[in-house]
XYZ file of C-alpha atoms in Angstrom:
565
model
C 63.710 236.839 70.577
C 66.494 238.837 69.377
C 68.325 238.434 72.573
C 67.644 234.672 72.725
C 68.669 234.209 69.186
C 71.746 236.138 69.894
C 72.485 233.844 72.812
C 72.191 230.516 70.732
C 74.436 231.835 68.113
C 77.027 232.732 70.695
C 76.848 229.410 72.352
C 77.480 227.565 69.114
C 80.352 229.838 68.282
C 81.743 229.380 71.734
C 81.458 225.625 71.426
C 83.242 225.697 68.100
C 85.961 227.802 69.536
C 86.244 225.482 72.501
C 86.504 222.353 70.320
C 89.127 223.942 68.137
C 91.126 224.940 71.197
C 90.898 221.408 72.649
C 92.038 219.851 69.384
C 95.021 222.136 69.282
C 95.869 221.327 72.893
C 95.589 217.569 72.229
C 97.854 217.827 69.227
C 100.466 219.703 71.185
C 100.218 217.573 74.327
C 103.202 215.042 74.661
C 102.044 213.288 77.773
C 100.557 210.180 75.818
C 103.577 209.213 73.556
C 104.852 206.439 75.867
C 101.717 204.411 75.333
C 102.126 204.482 71.537
C 105.813 203.494 71.726
C 105.066 200.599 74.019
C 102.410 199.419 71.644
C 104.893 199.631 68.749
C 107.537 197.689 70.647
C 105.014 195.042 71.564
C 104.156 194.513 67.926
C 107.867 194.280 66.998
C 108.612 191.829 69.818
C 105.661 189.720 68.837
C 106.897 189.574 65.250
C 110.486 188.726 66.254
C 109.324 186.104 68.702
C 107.128 184.571 66.048
C 110.001 184.476 63.587
C 112.153 182.818 66.244
C 109.511 180.195 66.767
C 109.368 179.580 63.019
C 113.161 179.317 62.844
C 113.325 176.889 65.761
C 110.614 174.726 64.280
C 112.359 174.886 60.891
C 115.714 173.901 62.375
C 114.075 171.063 64.291
C 112.591 169.609 61.116
C 115.736 170.243 59.068
C 117.950 168.574 61.695
C 115.623 165.590 61.816
C 115.808 165.223 58.042
C 119.603 165.638 58.037
C 120.076 163.181 60.900
C 117.935 160.583 59.154
C 119.858 161.109 55.903
C 123.188 160.705 57.705
C 122.117 157.447 59.278
C 120.712 156.209 55.970
C 123.835 156.795 53.884
C 126.105 155.363 56.585
C 124.080 152.161 56.580
C 123.934 152.091 52.788
C 127.711 152.557 52.435
C 128.504 149.671 54.776
C 130.457 147.070 52.799
C 128.740 144.368 54.840
C 125.325 145.636 53.730
C 123.596 142.988 51.627
C 120.744 145.226 50.392
C 120.998 147.657 47.518
C 122.285 151.030 48.793
C 119.377 153.055 47.379
C 116.869 150.683 48.945
C 118.547 151.165 52.317
C 118.313 154.960 52.058
C 114.655 154.810 51.064
C 113.804 152.442 53.889
C 115.363 154.728 56.501
C 113.463 157.764 55.213
C 110.221 155.849 54.888
C 110.348 154.703 58.510
C 110.872 158.325 59.551
C 107.964 159.428 57.326
C 110.360 161.567 55.289
C 110.545 159.611 52.038
C 108.531 162.231 50.169
C 111.418 164.674 50.546
C 114.094 162.437 48.939
C 115.518 163.869 45.712
C 118.345 161.563 44.665
C 120.618 158.703 45.683
C 123.981 158.310 43.927
C 126.052 155.169 44.493
C 129.671 154.757 43.420
C 131.239 151.446 44.314
C 134.007 149.148 43.310
C 136.508 146.701 44.675
C 136.841 147.416 48.364
C 134.897 150.693 48.500
C 131.379 152.126 48.358
C 130.368 155.790 48.251
C 126.718 156.786 48.773
C 125.424 160.357 48.371
C 121.790 161.311 48.981
C 119.977 164.659 48.691
C 116.564 165.721 49.993
C 114.570 168.913 50.427
C 111.425 169.733 52.413
C 109.173 172.835 52.355
C 108.422 174.244 55.821
C 105.227 176.405 56.117
C 105.741 179.426 58.390
C 103.193 180.591 60.967
C 104.547 184.043 61.740
C 106.997 184.845 58.978
C 104.207 184.776 56.424
C 103.174 188.145 57.925
C 106.380 189.463 56.366
C 105.664 187.800 53.022
C 107.659 184.571 53.638
C 105.175 181.739 53.428
C 107.628 178.772 53.336
C 111.241 177.936 54.108
C 113.291 175.391 52.119
C 115.078 172.744 54.230
C 117.766 171.051 52.095
C 119.748 168.047 53.331
C 122.679 166.260 51.712
C 124.754 163.404 53.087
C 127.704 161.466 51.737
C 129.255 158.387 53.296
C 132.046 156.151 52.072
C 133.440 152.945 53.412
C 136.570 151.555 51.885
C 139.547 149.418 52.613
C 142.949 150.967 52.183
C 143.950 148.811 49.255
C 143.647 145.491 47.489
C 146.652 143.271 46.805
C 146.146 140.244 44.562
C 148.526 137.457 43.575
C 147.484 135.470 40.500
C 149.382 132.170 40.739
C 148.980 130.485 37.355
C 150.059 127.009 36.253
C 152.034 127.127 32.980
C 153.324 123.548 33.024
C 153.427 121.489 29.835
C 149.983 119.962 30.331
C 148.417 123.413 29.909
C 149.041 122.995 26.174
C 146.390 120.260 26.090
C 142.692 120.743 25.389
C 143.066 124.515 24.790
C 143.630 125.041 28.502
C 146.188 127.807 28.117
C 143.991 129.664 25.630
C 140.963 129.369 27.897
C 143.015 130.535 30.870
C 144.151 133.631 29.004
C 140.579 134.643 28.161
C 139.457 134.124 31.757
C 142.432 135.989 33.217
C 141.924 138.907 30.806
C 138.313 139.253 31.947
C 139.377 139.032 35.576
C 141.834 141.900 35.125
C 139.166 143.991 33.404
C 136.691 143.446 36.225
C 139.234 144.281 38.893
C 140.526 147.429 37.203
C 137.042 148.653 36.233
C 135.764 148.414 39.787
C 138.706 149.755 41.764
C 139.917 153.269 42.436
C 143.218 154.083 40.776
C 146.182 153.302 42.984
C 144.193 151.045 45.312
C 144.658 147.783 43.367
C 147.902 145.926 42.712
C 148.033 142.604 40.876
C 151.076 140.338 40.751
C 151.174 137.454 38.278
C 153.231 134.405 39.221
C 153.570 131.836 36.398
C 154.881 128.539 37.735
C 155.961 125.205 36.303
C 158.886 123.175 37.670
C 160.167 126.433 39.126
C 159.277 130.125 39.310
C 161.508 132.582 37.461
C 161.990 136.205 38.460
C 163.393 139.201 36.611
C 167.071 140.156 36.671
C 166.337 143.238 38.768
C 164.356 141.253 41.307
C 167.028 138.565 41.540
C 169.607 141.262 42.287
C 167.696 142.005 45.496
C 168.254 138.521 46.931
C 171.292 136.987 48.580
C 171.777 133.865 46.479
C 174.671 131.474 45.958
C 175.495 129.655 42.754
C 176.354 130.724 39.222
C 173.643 131.165 36.617
C 174.032 133.836 33.968
C 170.821 132.955 32.150
C 167.856 132.431 34.462
C 166.663 133.432 37.912
C 165.136 130.928 40.314
C 165.619 130.230 44.016
C 165.757 126.803 45.655
C 163.489 127.066 48.694
C 164.120 124.907 51.727
C 161.442 123.149 53.778
C 161.266 125.855 56.453
C 160.569 128.519 53.815
C 157.053 127.119 53.498
C 156.246 127.619 57.177
C 155.937 131.381 56.793
C 154.533 133.960 54.395
C 157.653 136.112 54.734
C 160.651 136.055 52.421
C 163.774 137.656 53.839
C 165.791 138.896 50.860
C 168.977 139.060 52.949
C 168.916 135.409 53.983
C 171.285 133.247 51.940
C 169.570 130.798 49.601
C 170.879 128.604 46.773
C 170.200 129.781 43.261
C 168.806 127.233 40.811
C 171.466 126.437 38.233
C 170.654 126.341 34.538
C 170.421 122.604 33.854
C 168.245 120.131 31.971
C 167.363 116.764 33.458
C 164.530 116.071 31.007
C 166.000 115.987 27.485
C 167.224 112.554 26.378
C 170.572 112.086 24.657
C 168.933 111.124 21.369
C 166.782 114.235 21.184
C 167.555 117.000 18.746
C 170.154 119.343 20.205
C 170.235 117.594 23.560
C 173.670 119.169 23.572
C 173.418 122.803 22.561
C 177.111 123.594 22.796
C 178.012 123.040 19.114
C 175.216 125.447 18.166
C 175.851 128.029 20.852
C 172.503 127.136 22.393
C 171.424 126.638 25.966
C 169.765 123.398 27.046
C 166.211 122.933 25.741
C 164.227 122.299 28.918
C 165.962 123.838 31.915
C 164.456 123.482 35.373
C 164.688 127.264 35.653
C 163.435 129.013 32.518
C 165.400 131.700 30.671
C 162.249 133.298 29.266
C 160.993 136.713 30.334
C 157.473 135.679 29.291
C 157.480 133.261 32.225
C 158.997 135.525 34.877
C 157.037 137.029 37.760
C 155.241 140.289 36.986
C 155.202 142.079 40.361
C 152.659 144.643 41.623
C 151.076 146.198 38.554
C 147.916 148.276 38.094
C 147.881 149.016 34.369
C 145.306 146.982 32.477
C 147.353 146.795 29.262
C 150.537 145.721 31.046
C 148.738 142.925 32.853
C 146.800 141.665 29.840
C 149.816 141.752 27.508
C 151.757 139.666 30.004
C 148.949 137.106 30.188
C 148.732 136.950 26.390
C 152.450 136.124 26.124
C 152.406 133.173 28.556
C 153.772 129.849 27.272
C 153.459 126.378 28.796
C 156.051 123.663 29.470
C 157.717 121.839 32.344
C 156.631 120.063 35.515
C 154.282 121.360 38.216
C 155.375 122.934 41.520
C 152.253 124.295 43.180
C 154.162 124.817 46.428
C 156.770 127.093 44.834
C 154.147 129.122 42.978
C 152.153 129.537 46.181
C 155.269 130.560 48.124
C 156.023 133.376 45.699
C 152.381 134.419 45.539
C 152.259 134.680 49.318
C 155.613 136.457 49.563
C 154.403 139.199 47.226
C 151.640 139.958 49.753
C 154.012 140.006 52.728
C 155.543 143.212 54.100
C 158.960 141.529 54.233
C 159.143 142.218 50.483
C 158.689 145.990 50.882
C 162.414 146.668 50.534
C 162.510 144.689 47.305
C 159.451 146.547 46.011
C 160.997 149.916 46.895
C 164.106 149.139 44.876
C 162.067 147.813 41.954
C 160.165 151.114 41.949
C 163.527 152.863 41.624
C 164.338 150.531 38.722
C 161.068 151.526 37.058
C 159.593 148.022 37.302
C 156.760 148.875 39.712
C 154.525 152.007 39.828
C 155.317 154.645 42.468
C 151.820 154.198 43.929
C 152.948 151.011 45.637
C 155.894 152.356 47.657
C 154.340 151.151 50.924
C 153.345 147.742 49.605
C 152.981 145.002 50.473
C 151.187 146.518 53.476
C 151.485 144.963 56.895
C 148.812 142.438 57.762
C 148.060 144.468 60.893
C 147.164 147.702 59.097
C 143.525 146.614 59.046
C 142.800 148.359 55.760
C 144.221 146.103 53.053
C 142.505 143.156 51.454
C 145.006 140.478 50.422
C 143.936 137.794 47.960
C 145.572 134.815 46.257
C 144.015 133.103 43.239
C 145.791 129.763 42.718
C 145.111 127.776 39.532
C 146.415 124.425 38.324
C 145.401 121.792 35.804
C 147.528 119.156 37.476
C 149.209 118.073 40.666
C 152.601 118.482 42.255
C 155.330 116.593 40.407
C 159.019 116.142 41.135
C 161.286 119.170 41.349
C 164.947 118.593 40.528
C 168.131 120.068 41.977
C 171.839 119.677 41.352
C 173.732 118.231 44.283
C 176.107 120.638 45.962
C 179.315 119.076 44.599
C 178.072 119.589 41.040
C 177.008 123.218 41.471
C 180.469 124.757 41.367
C 184.094 124.041 40.617
C 185.667 122.364 37.594
C 184.117 119.389 35.890
C 186.079 116.581 34.216
C 184.824 117.672 30.798
C 187.011 119.618 28.361
C 185.683 121.359 25.254
C 187.490 122.314 22.057
C 185.176 124.960 20.605
C 187.024 125.286 17.277
C 186.795 121.565 16.547
C 183.580 120.997 18.540
C 185.111 118.040 20.345
C 184.868 116.908 23.958
C 187.448 115.189 26.133
C 186.589 113.400 29.397
C 189.189 113.214 32.150
C 189.392 110.055 34.267
C 191.230 110.913 37.500
C 191.916 107.296 38.516
C 194.071 106.725 35.421
C 195.049 110.309 34.636
C 193.870 109.706 31.081
C 191.430 111.450 28.732
C 188.672 109.769 26.803
C 188.000 111.242 23.355
C 184.359 110.505 22.444
C 184.818 111.451 18.788
C 187.120 108.485 18.132
C 186.611 106.415 21.313
C 190.305 106.607 22.175
C 192.228 107.229 25.394
C 194.927 109.883 25.379
C 197.221 111.658 27.809
C 195.740 115.106 27.133
C 192.461 116.738 26.078
C 192.000 117.066 22.351
C 193.498 120.327 21.132
C 196.187 120.653 23.772
C 198.884 118.469 22.238
C 199.897 116.407 19.249
C 198.440 113.287 17.786
C 199.454 110.649 15.278
C 197.541 110.621 12.035
C 197.774 108.471 8.899
C 198.642 110.480 5.848
C 198.572 109.370 2.183
C 201.758 110.226 0.287
C 199.844 109.967 -2.984
C 196.238 110.667 -3.885
C 193.202 109.756 -1.810
C 190.276 108.560 -3.880
C 187.158 107.207 -2.167
C 189.186 106.614 1.003
C 191.967 104.765 -0.747
C 195.550 105.940 -1.218
C 196.735 105.789 -4.868
C 200.203 106.445 -6.238
C 201.647 106.388 -2.744
C 201.304 104.805 0.675
C 199.908 105.471 4.113
C 202.416 106.777 6.626
C 202.048 107.935 10.222
C 202.769 111.557 11.029
C 202.697 113.522 14.254
C 200.593 116.678 13.917
C 199.506 119.549 16.168
C 195.875 119.216 17.149
C 193.756 122.134 15.962
C 191.956 124.376 18.401
C 192.343 124.600 22.161
C 190.619 122.521 24.806
C 189.289 124.338 27.863
C 188.076 122.742 31.045
C 184.434 123.461 31.768
C 183.213 124.506 35.191
C 180.074 122.673 36.245
C 177.769 125.668 35.658
C 179.235 125.994 32.136
C 178.759 122.300 31.441
C 175.133 122.088 32.563
C 173.904 125.266 30.897
C 174.458 123.791 27.424
C 174.627 120.028 27.904
C 171.727 118.008 29.286
C 172.395 115.537 32.079
C 171.314 112.635 29.886
C 173.586 113.662 27.000
C 176.543 113.956 29.373
C 175.821 110.482 30.734
C 175.208 108.824 27.370
C 178.071 110.299 25.333
C 180.758 110.858 27.943
C 180.431 107.955 30.388
C 178.345 105.104 28.997
C 180.999 104.215 26.360
C 183.640 103.271 28.922
C 181.769 102.693 32.212
C 179.392 99.989 33.332
C 175.945 101.329 32.462
C 174.547 100.971 35.964
C 177.586 102.579 37.564
C 177.567 105.394 35.050
C 173.871 106.057 35.585
C 174.185 106.021 39.374
C 177.179 108.340 39.386
C 176.470 110.725 36.524
C 172.690 110.939 36.468
C 171.089 109.998 39.776
C 174.241 110.992 41.611
C 174.322 114.439 40.022
C 170.736 115.424 40.690
C 168.411 115.217 43.662
C 164.714 115.904 43.819
C 161.749 116.689 46.028
C 158.861 114.332 45.311
C 155.172 115.025 44.952
C 154.164 113.942 48.468
C 156.656 116.295 50.072
C 155.514 119.084 47.786
C 151.866 118.433 48.703
C 152.819 118.898 52.357
C 154.736 122.065 51.563
C 151.746 123.412 49.657
C 149.498 122.828 52.650
C 151.997 124.518 54.961
C 152.267 127.698 52.911
C 148.491 127.783 52.387
C 147.945 127.509 56.139
C 150.502 130.254 56.748
C 148.686 132.550 54.312
C 145.270 131.886 55.824
C 146.669 132.475 59.320
C 147.458 136.026 58.161
C 143.859 136.487 56.916
C 144.877 136.230 53.276
C 141.841 135.162 51.249
C 142.800 132.106 49.180
C 140.775 131.072 46.118
C 141.788 127.911 44.275
C 140.793 126.667 40.818
C 141.209 123.083 39.666
C 141.127 123.285 35.881
C 140.519 119.767 34.580
C 142.842 118.648 37.366
C 143.259 115.060 38.653
C 141.846 114.013 42.003
C 145.082 114.409 43.965
C 145.552 117.929 42.683
C 141.938 118.772 43.513
C 142.417 117.520 47.069
C 145.432 119.783 47.530
C 143.551 122.779 46.141
C 140.462 122.196 48.259
C 142.553 121.992 51.421
C 144.412 125.152 50.436
C 141.326 127.316 49.842
C 139.938 129.587 52.560
C 136.735 127.526 52.562
C 134.861 125.086 50.354
C 133.117 128.036 48.706
C 136.529 129.440 47.742
C 137.393 126.272 45.773
C 136.387 125.761 42.123
C 136.510 122.532 40.102
C 135.978 123.480 36.447
C 136.348 122.152 32.912
C 136.787 123.904 29.575
C 135.173 127.309 29.291
C 133.949 127.068 32.875
C 137.255 128.572 33.928
C 135.928 131.966 32.819
C 132.936 131.487 35.107
C 135.273 130.662 37.987
C 137.363 133.799 37.524
C 134.214 135.914 37.114
C 132.767 134.475 40.313
C 135.995 135.193 42.168
C 136.047 138.759 40.865
C 132.485 139.266 42.057
C 133.283 137.717 45.420
C 136.333 139.924 45.936
C 134.220 142.998 45.307
C 131.960 142.006 48.188
C 134.767 141.333 50.627
C 135.619 143.636 53.465
C 138.658 143.133 55.596
C 137.599 142.403 59.186
C 139.277 144.889 61.482
């Protein structure tokens, strides 16, 4: 037993020793490391591959969201889009089943432009990255699109003839035009909008600086108008270098019996000249400042005949690139903002919206001119400024008629001697006492100077000249034919209607958008305006306060326009 027991104990000890030795050998044996490393690499590769799959799936979903957003804002920013921009964005995302991710839509729009910005964000659940503690990935998307035209050029062609003083028309026009300016300025980016205001009556006056840019013939130191010829209405262009006659300062309207129908004794100009000497009625070219535009409108006054054709010609010219040289020089003069150095843009630039708003309360009436022989050179009228006396030379007899005493003399009054009755005693109530009347030769006071035709007409109306200088000694009919109808010529209303249609057609041929407003106008005027407008929907026939509605409608319509390229 002893021996057996000794054997069991040894066996157990031997086994223990054997196990210990095997454990030590296993721990020190390096032959199995490659299997562990491969297993480690496999786990790493599996993790990286899983992350890659998550990233690819994330990028797929993010790109889909971004692509849908891009398409949505592009459609929403389209100026031809009739739906609300935000509704367009939502519809695109809804159809792609992505609407739940939309965060915001911001729309900025105005005259000729629309900017749409949209943001969205989705949460992407990971399948492999969550093993690293990243359960979701954020997929933001933001898109901005803008569609705009390069600029907006507007000509406001406003009737300021005498009839605008009736029925509060001028006051109502001013309110409507003020609101129009506000709407245009409020809804247009700075520097994109230029507005020219062209007041017209019998003629259209321009500023001194603008007149200096044109090649004109004829003397007029007081006002600035150009006599257009028939072919000027065939085209929108206005070549400043082409020679054109300047409108002289003359008055064919004021009758001889009217107060100060002759302004010369008072140092005044004629009362109602065809071409106005009034800076409140001169063209205001290419402005953007709200205050400048509204102050000009406030100062408008009304008088004179109606020349829709001339107003429309100037309104069209200020949209035509042929005027760019004039505009450039007026910028140098400080009359036009620097922003408009390239304006008027060419019609072909494809980025500029050009608009005319033409308003009248009437119809074309006669426009008067001085015949060529009465535009320059010396007249037969002499003026003694010191004595305020005229003399009229009659070439056929080489004699001078003195209107102040209805006598004929051999010289103009003031340039010679005359015989006068003198009392050698005392004059009392026109009678000579304590003496007698005797004739004496005396030097005439003052000096008579011959007036050139421009000098004569600028202070003496045609009717005064006829009545006081020629009627007294000529047959009335002959005097009227020679010194009234023979001095002036005119273009009648029918011809002016045709000219209006020609310049309107020329503007529309260049894709200028023409709106017309008949403001309590007669039927003939309405017919001209309707034919001039770009379409029937661009023509307005309004009364009273409705003129504000017309201008508001036009402002709204302009905002929706996009120049077709």
